[in-house]
Short mmCIF file of C-alpha atoms in Angstrom, two decimals:
data_model
loop_
_atom_site.label_atom_id
_atom_site.label_comp_id
_atom_site.label_asym_id
_atom_site.label_seq_id
_atom_site.Cartn_x
_atom_site.Cartn_y
_atom_site.Cartn_z
CA UNK S 1286 15.82 12.40 23.42
CA UNK S 1287 15.11 11.03 26.89
CA UNK S 1288 12.72 13.50 28.62
CA UNK S 1289 14.83 14.10 31.76
CA UNK S 1290 18.14 14.25 29.90
CA UNK S 1291 19.94 17.56 29.75
CA UNK S 1292 21.29 18.83 26.46
CA UNK S 1293 20.05 20.03 23.09
CA UNK S 1294 16.55 18.98 21.98
CA UNK S 1295 17.67 18.41 18.40
CA UNK S 1296 19.96 15.52 17.54
CA UNK S 1297 23.58 16.27 16.75
CA UNK S 1298 25.27 15.03 13.60
CA UNK S 1299 26.74 12.07 15.48
CA UNK S 1300 23.27 11.02 16.67
CA UNK S 1301 22.16 10.61 13.06
CA UNK S 1302 24.64 7.79 12.36
CA UNK S 1303 22.22 5.30 13.91
CA UNK S 1304 19.06 6.83 12.40
CA UNK S 1305 18.04 4.55 9.54
CA UNK S 1306 15.52 7.14 8.34
CA UNK S 1307 18.00 10.03 8.06
CA UNK S 1308 18.38 10.99 4.37
CA UNK S 1309 22.16 10.74 4.21
CA UNK S 1310 22.72 9.51 0.65
CA UNK S 1311 22.58 11.45 -2.60
CA UNK S 1312 21.00 9.84 -5.62
CA UNK S 1313 24.38 9.17 -7.22
CA UNK S 1314 25.79 7.58 -4.09
CA UNK S 1315 22.63 5.53 -3.56
CA UNK S 1316 22.74 4.23 -7.14
CA UNK S 1317 26.41 3.31 -6.74
CA UNK S 1318 25.72 1.47 -3.48
CA UNK S 1319 22.88 -0.51 -5.08
CA UNK S 1320 24.77 -1.14 -8.32
CA UNK S 1321 21.94 0.38 -10.32
CA UNK S 1322 21.13 3.54 -12.24
CA UNK S 1323 19.70 6.79 -11.03
CA UNK S 1324 16.78 6.15 -13.39
CA UNK S 1325 15.95 3.00 -11.41
CA UNK S 1326 15.73 5.06 -8.23
CA UNK S 1327 13.53 7.63 -9.97
CA UNK S 1328 11.23 4.81 -11.12
CA UNK S 1329 10.82 3.66 -7.50
CA UNK S 1330 9.85 7.22 -6.56
CA UNK S 1331 7.33 7.32 -9.44
CA UNK S 1332 5.92 3.94 -8.36
CA UNK S 1333 5.42 5.32 -4.84
CA UNK S 1334 7.66 2.76 -3.14
CA UNK S 1335 10.10 5.31 -1.75
CA UNK S 1336 9.74 9.06 -1.49
CA UNK S 1337 13.17 10.57 -0.97
CA UNK S 1338 13.55 13.82 0.90
CA UNK S 1339 14.84 16.80 -1.01
CA UNK S 1340 17.86 18.92 -0.16
CA UNK S 1341 17.61 22.72 -0.14
CA UNK S 1342 18.73 22.59 -3.79
CA UNK S 1343 16.00 20.08 -4.69
CA UNK S 1344 18.24 17.02 -4.96
CA UNK S 1345 16.91 13.64 -3.82
CA UNK S 1346 18.34 12.26 -0.57
CA UNK S 1347 17.83 8.66 0.53
CA UNK S 1348 17.89 6.94 3.92
CA UNK S 1349 19.30 3.48 4.70
CA UNK S 1350 15.75 2.23 5.18
CA UNK S 1351 14.79 3.40 1.69
CA UNK S 1352 17.93 1.85 0.20
CA UNK S 1353 17.12 -1.52 1.80
CA UNK S 1354 13.66 -1.42 0.19
CA UNK S 1355 15.19 -0.44 -3.15
CA UNK S 1356 17.69 -3.31 -2.89
CA UNK S 1357 14.85 -5.80 -2.31
CA UNK S 1358 13.07 -4.53 -5.43
CA UNK S 1359 16.27 -4.69 -7.43
CA UNK S 1360 16.80 -8.34 -6.45
CA UNK S 1361 13.31 -9.20 -7.70
CA UNK S 1362 13.73 -7.22 -10.91
CA UNK S 1363 17.06 -8.98 -11.54
CA UNK S 1364 15.18 -12.30 -11.21
CA UNK S 1365 12.64 -11.24 -13.85
CA UNK S 1366 9.84 -9.66 -11.82
CA UNK S 1367 8.30 -6.52 -13.31
CA UNK S 1368 9.22 -3.39 -11.36
CA UNK S 1369 5.59 -2.51 -10.52
CA UNK S 1370 4.97 -6.04 -9.23
CA UNK S 1371 8.21 -5.99 -7.21
CA UNK S 1372 7.23 -2.67 -5.61
CA UNK S 1373 3.82 -4.08 -4.69
CA UNK S 1374 5.37 -7.23 -3.22
CA UNK S 1375 7.79 -5.22 -1.07
CA UNK S 1376 4.96 -2.98 0.12
CA UNK S 1377 2.85 -6.00 1.07
CA UNK S 1378 5.80 -7.67 2.82
CA UNK S 1379 6.34 -4.53 4.89
CA UNK S 1380 2.64 -4.31 5.77
CA UNK S 1381 2.61 -7.96 6.83
CA UNK S 1382 5.70 -7.45 9.01
CA UNK S 1383 4.13 -4.40 10.70
CA UNK S 1384 0.88 -6.31 11.33
CA UNK S 1385 2.80 -9.24 12.83
CA UNK S 1386 4.72 -6.87 15.12
CA UNK S 1387 1.47 -5.23 16.22
CA UNK S 1388 -0.14 -8.62 16.89
CA UNK S 1389 2.88 -9.71 18.95
CA UNK S 1390 2.86 -6.55 21.04
CA UNK S 1391 -0.90 -6.79 21.61
CA UNK S 1392 -0.58 -10.46 22.48
CA UNK S 1393 2.07 -9.69 25.09
CA UNK S 1394 -0.07 -6.90 26.54
CA UNK S 1395 -3.08 -9.24 26.73
CA UNK S 1396 -1.02 -11.94 28.45
CA UNK S 1397 -0.28 -9.49 31.23
CA UNK S 1398 -4.00 -8.86 31.71
CA UNK S 1399 -5.07 -12.49 32.08
CA UNK S 1400 -5.72 -14.04 35.46
CA UNK S 1401 -4.92 -17.63 36.43
#
């Protein structure tokens, strides 16, 4: 929420449509979307790649961000990569991306501090 904006402090249901980290998908729906089994999703949880949130009843709920990561692993597994190796590769890819973003933002901040 923008600090000076009036209205409720918590997001409404409509605000969550754009939130890629909102756990909107049940395990069954997530498996259907990925064309995989629920066991595959459980294995990603066990490997530590994704940690789904739990509903009040204890059911796993997945976000779009988590499903994108799971889809990347599935592509690698379908090409013959072991699931543990695929999870590690995806984790390293994400860490590299975050480091590159940080370097870019620091580089831009440093450019503003240089004098000609």
